[in-house]
Coordinates of C-alpha atoms in Angstrom, one line a residue:
Chain A
X1 CA 20.2 -2.1 12.7
X2 CA 16.6 -2.8 11.5
X3 CA 14.6 -5.8 12.2
X4 CA 12.8 -8.4 9.9
X5 CA 10.2 -10.9 10.3
X6 CA 8.6 -12.6 7.6
X7 CA 6.0 -15.7 7.5
X8 CA 5.2 -18.0 4.9
X9 CA 2.5 -20.6 5.1
X10 CA 0.4 -23.6 3.7
X11 CA -2.8 -22.3 4.9
X12 CA -3.9 -18.4 5.7
X13 CA -2.2 -18.3 9.1
X14 CA -2.5 -14.8 11.4
X15 CA 0.8 -13.6 12.7
X16 CA -0.9 -12.1 15.9
X17 CA 1.5 -14.0 18.2
X18 CA 4.8 -13.9 16.5
X19 CA 4.1 -10.1 15.9
X20 CA 3.6 -9.2 19.5
X21 CA 7.1 -9.9 20.0
X22 CA 8.5 -8.4 17.1
X23 CA 6.3 -5.5 18.0
X24 CA 8.0 -5.1 21.0
X25 CA 11.4 -4.8 19.5
X26 CA 10.2 -1.0 18.4
X27 CA 10.9 0.9 21.5
X28 CA 10.1 -1.6 24.1
X29 CA 12.8 -4.5 24.4
X30 CA 15.0 -2.8 21.5
X31 CA 15.5 0.6 20.3
X32 CA 14.1 0.7 17.0
X33 CA 12.0 3.6 16.8
X34 CA 12.1 5.1 13.7
X35 CA 9.2 3.4 12.0
X36 CA 7.6 0.2 11.2
X37 CA 5.6 -1.6 8.6
X38 CA 3.9 -5.1 7.6
X39 CA 2.8 -6.7 4.3
X40 CA -0.3 -9.2 4.2
X41 CA -0.6 -10.7 1.0
X42 CA -4.4 -12.3 0.5
X43 CA -4.5 -13.9 -2.8
X44 CA -3.0 -11.9 -5.5
X45 CA -3.6 -8.4 -3.5
X46 CA -1.4 -7.1 -0.7
X47 CA -2.3 -4.7 2.3
X48 CA 0.3 -2.6 3.6
X49 CA 0.2 -0.9 6.8
X50 CA 3.3 1.9 7.3
X51 CA 3.9 4.0 10.3
X52 CA 7.0 6.4 10.5
X53 CA 7.0 6.1 14.4
X54 CA 7.7 3.3 17.0
X55 CA 6.1 0.5 16.9
X56 CA 5.5 -0.2 20.7
X57 CA 3.1 3.0 20.8
X58 CA 1.5 2.6 17.5
X59 CA -2.2 2.7 17.2
X60 CA -1.8 0.9 14.1
X61 CA 0.5 -1.7 15.2
X62 CA -2.0 -2.0 18.1
X63 CA -5.0 -3.0 15.4
X64 CA -2.2 -5.6 13.7
X65 CA -1.7 -7.1 17.1
X66 CA -5.4 -7.7 17.9
X67 CA -7.2 -8.0 14.5
X68 CA -6.3 -11.7 12.6
X69 CA -5.3 -10.8 9.2
X70 CA -4.9 -14.7 7.5
X71 CA -2.3 -14.4 4.9
X72 CA 0.4 -17.2 3.1
X73 CA 2.9 -14.5 3.2
X74 CA 3.5 -11.7 5.3
X75 CA 6.9 -9.5 5.4
X76 CA 7.3 -6.9 8.4
X77 CA 10.0 -4.6 9.1
X78 CA 11.1 -2.4 12.4
X79 CA 13.5 0.6 11.4
X80 CA 16.3 2.1 12.8
X81 CA 17.6 4.7 10.3
X82 CA 20.8 4.5 8.7
X83 CA 19.8 6.5 5.5
X84 CA 16.9 8.5 4.5
X85 CA 14.9 10.6 7.2
X86 CA 12.0 9.4 9.3
X87 CA 9.3 9.8 6.8
X88 CA 6.6 7.7 5.5
X89 CA 8.2 7.6 2.2
X90 CA 11.3 5.8 3.8
X91 CA 9.6 3.1 5.8
X92 CA 9.6 -0.6 4.8
X93 CA 8.1 -2.7 3.3
X94 CA 8.2 -1.2 0.0
X95 CA 5.6 -2.3 -2.8
X96 CA 5.6 -2.2 -6.7
X97 CA 3.9 -4.4 -9.2
X98 CA 5.7 -6.4 -12.0
X99 CA 4.2 -9.0 -14.2
X100 CA 1.0 -8.1 -13.0
X101 CA 2.0 -9.0 -9.1
X102 CA 2.8 -7.0 -6.3
X103 CA 6.1 -7.5 -5.0
X104 CA 7.0 -6.6 -1.2
X105 CA 10.6 -5.7 0.1
X106 CA 12.1 -4.9 3.5
X107 CA 15.6 -4.6 4.0
X108 CA 18.0 -4.8 7.1
X109 CA 21.7 -3.6 6.7
X110 CA 23.5 -0.4 5.2
X111 CA 24.4 -0.1 1.4
X112 CA 27.2 2.3 1.6
X113 CA 27.4 4.8 -1.2
X114 CA 24.7 2.7 -3.2
X115 CA 23.7 4.5 -6.5
X116 CA 22.8 2.0 -9.0
X117 CA 22.1 2.5 -12.7
X118 CA 18.3 2.2 -13.0
X119 CA 16.3 2.2 -16.1
X120 CA 13.6 4.5 -15.0
X121 CA 10.9 1.9 -15.1
X122 CA 11.4 1.6 -11.1
X123 CA 12.4 4.5 -9.0
X124 CA 12.9 5.2 -5.5
X125 CA 10.0 7.5 -3.9
X126 CA 11.9 8.1 -0.9
X127 CA 15.7 8.5 0.0
X128 CA 16.9 5.1 1.4
X129 CA 19.5 2.6 0.0
X130 CA 16.9 -0.3 0.8
X131 CA 14.4 1.2 -1.7
X132 CA 17.0 1.8 -4.2
X133 CA 18.3 -1.8 -4.0
X134 CA 14.6 -3.0 -4.2
X135 CA 14.4 -0.8 -7.7
X136 CA 17.5 -2.6 -8.9
X137 CA 15.9 -6.1 -8.0
X138 CA 12.9 -5.2 -10.0
X139 CA 14.6 -3.4 -13.0
X140 CA 17.0 -6.6 -13.4
X141 CA 14.0 -9.0 -13.2
X142 CA 12.2 -7.1 -15.9
X143 CA 15.3 -6.5 -18.0
X144 CA 16.1 -10.3 -17.9
X145 CA 12.1 -11.5 -18.4
X146 CA 10.7 -8.6 -19.9
X147 CA 7.2 -10.4 -21.2
X148 CA 6.3 -12.8 -18.2
X149 CA 7.3 -14.1 -14.6
X150 CA 9.9 -16.6 -15.1
X151 CA 10.1 -20.0 -13.5
X152 CA 11.1 -20.2 -9.7
X153 CA 14.4 -21.6 -10.9
X154 CA 15.4 -18.9 -13.2
X155 CA 14.1 -16.1 -10.7
X156 CA 16.1 -17.4 -7.9
X157 CA 19.4 -17.6 -10.0
X158 CA 18.9 -14.1 -11.1
X159 CA 18.0 -13.0 -7.4
X160 CA 21.0 -14.7 -6.1
X161 CA 23.0 -12.7 -8.6
X162 CA 21.6 -9.6 -7.5
X163 CA 22.5 -10.2 -3.9
X164 CA 25.8 -11.1 -4.4
X165 CA 26.2 -7.8 -6.7
X166 CA 24.4 -5.7 -4.1
X167 CA 26.1 -6.9 -1.2
X168 CA 29.5 -5.7 -2.4
X169 CA 28.1 -2.7 -1.3
X170 CA 27.5 -3.3 2.7
X171 CA 25.1 -5.5 4.7
X172 CA 22.1 -6.6 2.9
X173 CA 19.8 -9.1 4.5
X174 CA 16.4 -8.8 3.1
X175 CA 13.0 -10.3 2.3
X176 CA 11.4 -10.4 -1.0
X177 CA 7.6 -11.8 -1.9
X178 CA 5.5 -11.8 -4.6
X179 CA 2.7 -13.7 -2.6
X180 CA 3.4 -17.3 -3.7
X181 CA 6.8 -17.4 -2.1
X182 CA 9.1 -15.6 0.1
X183 CA 12.7 -15.2 -0.6
X184 CA 15.2 -14.6 2.5
X185 CA 18.6 -13.7 2.1
X186 CA 21.2 -13.5 5.0
X187 CA 24.2 -11.5 4.8
X188 CA 25.0 -11.5 8.5
X189 CA 21.8 -12.5 10.4
X190 CA 18.6 -14.1 9.8
X191 CA 17.1 -17.3 11.3
X192 CA 13.8 -19.0 10.6
X193 CA 11.8 -21.7 12.3
X194 CA 9.5 -24.3 10.6
X195 CA 6.4 -25.4 12.7
X196 CA 4.4 -28.3 12.2
X197 CA 2.7 -31.3 13.9
X198 CA 3.5 -32.2 16.4
X199 CA 3.3 -28.3 17.4
X200 CA 5.4 -26.7 20.2
X201 CA 3.8 -24.6 22.9
X202 CA 5.8 -21.6 21.8
X203 CA 7.3 -18.7 24.4
X204 CA 8.4 -15.7 23.0
X205 CA 11.5 -14.0 23.6
X206 CA 10.7 -10.4 23.9
X207 CA 7.0 -10.9 26.1
X208 CA 6.0 -13.4 28.5
X209 CA 3.6 -14.8 26.4
X210 CA 3.1 -18.5 25.6
X211 CA 0.7 -20.2 22.9
X212 CA 0.0 -23.7 22.4
X213 CA -0.5 -24.1 18.6
X214 CA -1.7 -27.8 19.0
X215 CA -5.1 -25.8 19.9
X216 CA -5.2 -23.7 16.9
X217 CA -3.7 -25.3 14.1
X218 CA -4.6 -28.5 12.1
X219 CA -2.2 -31.9 11.8
X220 CA -1.6 -30.3 8.1
X221 CA -0.6 -26.8 8.8
X222 CA 2.8 -25.9 8.0
X223 CA 4.1 -22.4 9.0
X224 CA 7.6 -21.0 8.4
X225 CA 8.8 -17.7 10.5
X226 CA 11.7 -16.0 9.4
X227 CA 13.5 -13.5 11.5
X228 CA 16.6 -11.6 12.3
X229 CA 16.9 -12.9 15.8
X230 CA 14.7 -15.7 17.2
X231 CA 11.3 -14.5 18.6
X232 CA 11.0 -17.7 20.6
X233 CA 13.2 -19.2 23.3
X234 CA 12.0 -22.6 23.3
X235 CA 11.6 -23.7 19.7
X236 CA 14.9 -24.5 17.2
X237 CA 15.5 -21.9 15.2
X238 CA 17.8 -22.3 12.3
X239 CA 20.7 -19.8 11.7
X240 CA 20.9 -18.9 8.1
X241 CA 24.5 -19.0 6.8
X242 CA 25.7 -15.6 5.5
X243 CA 25.5 -15.3 1.8
X244 CA 22.4 -18.0 1.4
X245 CA 19.5 -17.1 -0.3
X246 CA 16.2 -19.7 0.6
X247 CA 13.0 -19.8 -0.9
X248 CA 9.8 -20.6 1.2
X249 CA 6.8 -21.7 -0.5
X250 CA 3.8 -23.1 1.6
X251 CA 5.7 -23.0 4.8
X252 CA 8.7 -25.1 3.8
X253 CA 12.1 -24.8 1.7
X254 CA 12.3 -24.9 -1.6
X255 CA 14.9 -27.2 -3.3
X256 CA 16.3 -24.8 -6.1
X257 CA 19.5 -24.1 -7.5
X258 CA 21.7 -23.0 -4.4
X259 CA 19.0 -24.7 -2.2
X260 CA 20.0 -28.3 -3.6
X261 CA 21.4 -29.7 -0.6
X262 CA 19.1 -27.9 2.1
X263 CA 16.8 -30.3 4.3
X264 CA 13.0 -30.5 4.0
X265 CA 12.8 -29.6 0.3
X266 CA 9.5 -29.8 -0.9
X267 CA 7.5 -29.1 -4.7
X268 CA 5.4 -25.7 -4.1
X269 CA 2.0 -27.3 -4.4
X270 CA -1.5 -25.4 -4.0
X271 CA -2.5 -24.6 -0.6
X272 CA -5.7 -25.7 1.3
X273 CA -8.2 -23.8 2.6
X274 CA -7.8 -24.0 6.2
X275 CA -6.9 -21.2 8.9
X276 CA -4.1 -21.3 11.0
X277 CA -2.0 -18.8 13.8
X278 CA 1.6 -17.9 14.3
Chain B
X1 CA -22.4 2.5 -8.2
X2 CA -19.4 2.9 -5.7
X3 CA -18.8 6.1 -3.6
X4 CA -15.7 8.2 -4.1
X5 CA -14.1 10.5 -1.4
X6 CA -11.3 12.6 -1.9
X7 CA -9.8 15.4 0.3
X8 CA -7.2 18.2 -1.1
X9 CA -5.8 20.6 1.6
X10 CA -3.4 23.2 2.1
X11 CA -2.5 22.3 5.5
X12 CA -2.1 18.5 6.8
X13 CA -5.7 17.6 8.1
X14 CA -7.2 14.5 9.4
X15 CA -10.6 13.5 7.3
X16 CA -12.1 11.5 10.7
X17 CA -15.5 13.8 10.2
X18 CA -16.1 13.5 6.7
X19 CA -14.9 9.9 6.8
X20 CA -17.3 9.0 9.7
X21 CA -20.1 9.9 7.2
X22 CA -18.9 8.2 4.6
X23 CA -18.1 5.1 5.9
X24 CA -21.5 4.7 6.7
X25 CA -22.5 4.3 3.7
X26 CA -20.7 1.1 3.2
X27 CA -23.4 -1.1 4.5
X28 CA -25.0 1.4 7.1
X29 CA -26.7 4.1 5.1
X30 CA -26.1 2.4 1.8
X31 CA -25.7 -0.8 0.5
X32 CA -22.0 -0.5 -0.9
X33 CA -20.7 -3.6 1.2
X34 CA -18.1 -5.1 -1.6
X35 CA -14.9 -3.5 0.3
X36 CA -13.6 -0.2 1.0
X37 CA -10.3 1.4 1.1
X38 CA -8.5 4.8 1.7
X39 CA -5.3 6.0 1.0
X40 CA -3.3 9.0 3.1
X41 CA -0.4 11.0 1.2
X42 CA 2.3 12.0 4.0
X43 CA 4.9 13.9 2.2
X44 CA 5.8 11.9 -1.0
X45 CA 4.8 8.7 1.1
X46 CA 1.5 7.0 0.8
X47 CA -0.3 4.7 3.2
X48 CA -3.4 2.8 2.1
X49 CA -5.9 0.7 4.2
X50 CA -8.1 -1.6 2.3
X51 CA -10.7 -4.1 3.2
X52 CA -12.7 -6.4 1.0
X53 CA -15.5 -6.3 3.5
X54 CA -18.4 -3.7 4.4
X55 CA -16.8 -0.4 5.8
X56 CA -19.8 -0.5 8.5
X57 CA -18.4 -3.3 10.4
X58 CA -14.8 -3.1 9.4
X59 CA -12.0 -3.0 12.3
X60 CA -9.6 -0.9 10.2
X61 CA -12.4 1.5 9.5
X62 CA -13.0 2.1 13.1
X63 CA -9.1 3.0 13.2
X64 CA -9.3 5.2 10.7
X65 CA -12.3 6.8 12.0
X66 CA -10.4 7.8 15.3
X67 CA -6.9 8.0 14.4
X68 CA -6.2 11.5 13.1
X69 CA -3.9 10.6 10.4
X70 CA -3.2 14.1 8.7
X71 CA -2.5 14.6 5.2
X72 CA -2.9 17.1 2.2
X73 CA -4.2 14.5 0.1
X74 CA -6.8 11.6 0.6
X75 CA -8.8 9.3 -2.0
X76 CA -11.1 6.8 -0.4
X77 CA -13.6 4.2 -2.2
X78 CA -16.5 2.4 -1.0
X79 CA -17.1 -0.8 -3.7
X80 CA -20.4 -1.9 -4.9
X81 CA -18.8 -4.6 -7.4
X82 CA -19.6 -4.7 -11.0
X83 CA -16.7 -6.4 -12.3
X84 CA -14.3 -8.2 -10.5
X85 CA -14.9 -10.8 -7.6
X86 CA -14.9 -9.3 -4.0
X87 CA -11.2 -9.9 -3.2
X88 CA -8.6 -7.7 -2.0
X89 CA -6.8 -7.2 -5.3
X90 CA -9.9 -5.6 -6.7
X91 CA -10.6 -3.2 -3.6
X92 CA -9.6 0.2 -4.5
X93 CA -7.9 2.8 -4.6
X94 CA -5.1 1.2 -6.5
X95 CA -1.4 2.2 -6.4
X96 CA 1.4 2.4 -8.8
X97 CA 4.6 4.5 -8.8
X98 CA 5.7 6.6 -11.6
X99 CA 8.6 9.1 -11.9
X100 CA 9.5 8.7 -8.3
X101 CA 5.9 9.2 -7.3
X102 CA 3.2 7.3 -6.0
X103 CA -0.2 7.8 -7.9
X104 CA -3.4 6.4 -6.4
X105 CA -6.5 6.1 -8.0
X106 CA -10.3 5.0 -7.5
X107 CA -13.2 4.8 -9.6
X108 CA -16.8 4.9 -9.8
X109 CA -18.7 3.5 -12.5
X110 CA -18.9 0.8 -14.8
X111 CA -16.5 0.2 -17.8
X112 CA -18.2 -1.9 -20.5
X113 CA -15.9 -4.7 -22.3
X114 CA -12.8 -2.4 -21.6
X115 CA -9.7 -4.1 -22.2
X116 CA -6.8 -1.5 -23.3
X117 CA -3.8 -2.5 -25.0
X118 CA -1.2 -1.9 -22.4
X119 CA 2.5 -1.9 -23.1
X120 CA 2.9 -4.3 -20.1
X121 CA 5.0 -1.6 -18.2
X122 CA 1.9 -1.2 -15.5
X123 CA -0.3 -4.5 -15.8
X124 CA -3.6 -4.9 -13.4
X125 CA -3.2 -7.4 -10.8
X126 CA -6.9 -7.8 -9.9
X127 CA -9.8 -8.3 -12.7
X128 CA -11.3 -4.9 -12.6
X129 CA -12.4 -2.5 -15.3
X130 CA -11.3 0.3 -12.9
X131 CA -7.7 -1.3 -12.7
X132 CA -7.3 -1.9 -16.2
X133 CA -8.2 2.1 -16.5
X134 CA -5.6 3.0 -14.0
X135 CA -2.8 1.3 -15.9
X136 CA -4.0 2.6 -19.3
X137 CA -3.5 6.1 -17.9
X138 CA -0.2 5.5 -16.5
X139 CA 0.6 3.6 -19.4
X140 CA -0.4 6.9 -21.1
X141 CA 1.8 9.0 -18.9
X142 CA 4.8 7.1 -19.3
X143 CA 4.7 6.8 -22.9
X144 CA 3.9 10.5 -23.5
X145 CA 6.6 11.7 -20.9
X146 CA 9.1 9.0 -20.3
X147 CA 11.8 10.9 -18.4
X148 CA 10.5 12.9 -16.0
X149 CA 6.8 14.2 -14.9
X150 CA 5.6 17.0 -17.1
X151 CA 4.1 20.6 -16.0
X152 CA 0.8 20.3 -14.7
X153 CA -1.0 22.1 -17.6
X154 CA 0.5 19.3 -19.8
X155 CA -0.4 16.7 -17.5
X156 CA -3.8 17.7 -17.1
X157 CA -4.5 18.0 -21.0
X158 CA -3.3 14.5 -21.7
X159 CA -5.5 13.0 -18.4
X160 CA -8.6 14.9 -20.4
X161 CA -7.6 13.4 -23.2
X162 CA -7.5 10.1 -21.6
X163 CA -11.0 10.7 -19.7
X164 CA -12.8 11.2 -23.2
X165 CA -11.0 7.9 -24.6
X166 CA -11.8 5.7 -21.5
X167 CA -15.2 7.2 -21.2
X168 CA -16.3 6.1 -24.1
X169 CA -16.6 2.8 -22.4
X170 CA -18.8 3.7 -19.8
X171 CA -19.2 5.6 -16.6
X172 CA -16.0 6.9 -15.6
X173 CA -15.9 9.1 -12.4
X174 CA -12.4 9.1 -10.6
X175 CA -10.0 10.5 -8.4
X176 CA -6.6 10.6 -9.1
X177 CA -3.3 12.0 -6.8
X178 CA 0.2 11.7 -7.0
X179 CA 0.3 13.4 -3.5
X180 CA 0.5 17.3 -4.5
X181 CA -2.8 17.6 -6.6
X182 CA -6.0 15.9 -6.8
X183 CA -7.4 15.2 -10.0
X184 CA -11.3 14.8 -10.3
X185 CA -13.2 13.8 -13.4
X186 CA -17.0 13.5 -13.4
X187 CA -18.6 11.6 -15.9
X188 CA -21.8 11.5 -13.9
X189 CA -21.9 12.4 -10.4
X190 CA -19.2 14.1 -8.3
X191 CA -19.6 17.1 -5.9
X192 CA -17.0 19.1 -3.8
X193 CA -17.5 21.5 -1.5
X194 CA -14.2 24.2 -0.4
X195 CA -13.9 24.9 3.3
X196 CA -12.5 28.1 4.5
X197 CA -13.1 30.9 7.1
X198 CA -15.1 31.8 8.0
X199 CA -15.7 28.1 8.6
X200 CA -19.3 26.4 8.9
X201 CA -20.7 24.4 11.6
X202 CA -21.1 21.2 9.2
X203 CA -23.7 18.5 9.9
X204 CA -23.2 14.8 8.3
X205 CA -26.0 14.1 6.1
X206 CA -25.5 9.9 6.7
X207 CA -25.2 10.4 10.8
X208 CA -26.3 12.9 13.2
X209 CA -22.7 14.2 13.6
X210 CA -22.0 18.1 13.7
X211 CA -18.4 19.9 14.2
X212 CA -17.6 23.5 14.2
X213 CA -14.4 24.0 12.2
X214 CA -13.7 27.3 13.8
X215 CA -12.9 25.2 16.6
X216 CA -10.0 23.1 14.8
X217 CA -9.0 25.0 12.0
X218 CA -7.1 28.2 11.6
X219 CA -7.9 31.4 9.4
X220 CA -5.4 30.1 6.9
X221 CA -6.9 26.6 6.4
X222 CA -8.6 25.8 3.2
X223 CA -9.9 22.2 2.7
X224 CA -11.5 20.8 -0.8
X225 CA -13.7 17.7 -0.2
X226 CA -15.0 15.9 -3.0
X227 CA -17.6 13.1 -2.8
X228 CA -20.1 11.0 -5.2
X229 CA -22.9 13.1 -3.3
X230 CA -22.5 15.8 -0.6
X231 CA -21.8 14.7 2.7
X232 CA -23.1 17.3 5.0
X233 CA -26.8 18.9 4.6
X234 CA -25.8 22.3 5.6
X235 CA -23.0 23.3 3.6
X236 CA -23.2 24.7 -0.2
X237 CA -21.7 21.5 -2.5
X238 CA -21.2 22.4 -6.0
X239 CA -22.1 19.7 -8.4
X240 CA -19.7 19.2 -11.2
X241 CA -20.6 18.8 -14.9
X242 CA -20.6 16.1 -16.5
X243 CA -17.3 15.5 -18.7
X244 CA -15.3 18.2 -16.5
X245 CA -12.1 17.4 -15.0
X246 CA -10.7 19.6 -12.3
X247 CA -7.5 20.0 -10.5
X248 CA -7.3 20.6 -6.7
X249 CA -4.1 21.9 -5.2
X250 CA -3.7 22.8 -1.5
X251 CA -7.6 22.9 -0.9
X252 CA -8.7 25.1 -4.1
X253 CA -9.3 24.9 -7.7
X254 CA -6.4 25.1 -10.2
X255 CA -6.9 27.0 -13.2
X256 CA -5.5 25.0 -16.2
X257 CA -6.6 24.2 -19.4
X258 CA -10.3 23.4 -19.3
X259 CA -10.6 24.6 -15.7
X260 CA -9.7 28.3 -17.1
X261 CA -13.1 29.8 -16.4
X262 CA -13.5 28.3 -12.9
X263 CA -13.9 30.4 -9.7
X264 CA -11.3 30.7 -7.2
X265 CA -8.1 29.8 -9.4
X266 CA -5.1 29.7 -7.5
X267 CA -1.5 28.9 -8.0
X268 CA -0.4 25.9 -6.4
X269 CA 2.5 27.3 -3.7
X270 CA 4.0 25.4 -1.0
X271 CA 1.9 24.4 2.2
X272 CA 2.2 26.0 5.4
X273 CA 2.8 23.4 8.7
X274 CA -0.7 23.9 10.5
X275 CA -3.0 21.1 11.3
X276 CA -6.9 20.8 10.5
X277 CA -10.0 18.6 10.4
X278 CA -12.4 17.4 7.9

């Protein structure tokens, strides 16, 4: 079972605190030693750090833990290989371009005998079920909306159909982002917390580390953190319902389609220019 | 004017030595302070480090300089912005997937009023002439060979036509790789050196640093290094002829089409499993 971590914010925020606990799961507090990766969106650009080795003893992970890269959308993954060798091309998150935007994807679960029919526009480079699923998603997006990115509601609807279709082949928890929104699909296990003023003094579950967000955030900051299992032991994490697909924008849940009944719906408005920490 | 660096080898080789001198050009010995990036192929996978700031004071560049990532194909770039703001999405090298392989591209020069007609399959995310040229190249590749990657000779021929077509708009020095081969096009300025036994004791032009490759390489190792201007001051660098397109494979020039008359033609055979240093 792999580990997923996502972050979606309304101000560029570094993920050093959350990543410190998450990274420990790659060989220290948990046994996921088969590679790790993290993608940071900055504007329309994305930088992706990948290593096909345990995060707990990775020099690149050490850099990421200490170097505050501030981003509105982050997706990280720690791999416990089920399908595909331990190789760089099988290391999540995966990246492709569609509609002039980068798309980043990471998966937790196992899709059995999953060999989708693909048009050839997006082809897997590696040999994982996960990358095949990502190619299927983008292939369908491109077929359904060939000219330009559709409205968030239309995209959410197609993604929900794809999550059901692909989920028939096995466990399909995933995080997907285009740098504006972060989509989280729970098949079996995914939780999230939304941090906003008044901020907590958060304590990691995987390391004895505490941060008082009041000292590093402004009252306007809002940060959603999504993870396979809660990263802190003194905050209220929401357990996602199996089968649910949530859209996060600017650190809050977006009310769209199946999300209509969720708490804290927000309109996805332009972000301000502060800087925060998570 | 930007700076290009490429490496193509027959054994996985780290680029720490060459990168030390190259990096200094990003703000120390030269004035290219508008971002830098480096892409390493490892098998079919690629890892790309990008930073929209000067390489001379970049923590990520410091990591790359000290962390020996061994690769058969590397492309690096230091940016002096001509078109497009200093932003992550405008930072080279650029990456896309075609035929189930990652393609990496970096450009040196300036294409004036270059707005190619693109099919939409590959769209620029940023606003540089360079990324538009990269999209044009892959678009043409995909149109010409829709089903699968053609023979190296066919690909070289189409790339040569594209270099002429795009080069009509301005200076178009570039490096391109799919992880197997490295293509180098010289419009105005590009040099290469091929290191093989007996190895030199090489001294950097940009830093007072020397390495004796006999101590770190085996007699079978062969490494081609391509750069805008020579990185060492005591090796024989070959100045590429303006208008020439060279293909490197396993550290040697490949004899194909326009390269027919070049010295040291080799057949591109499988690499062995040693590890070297450049």
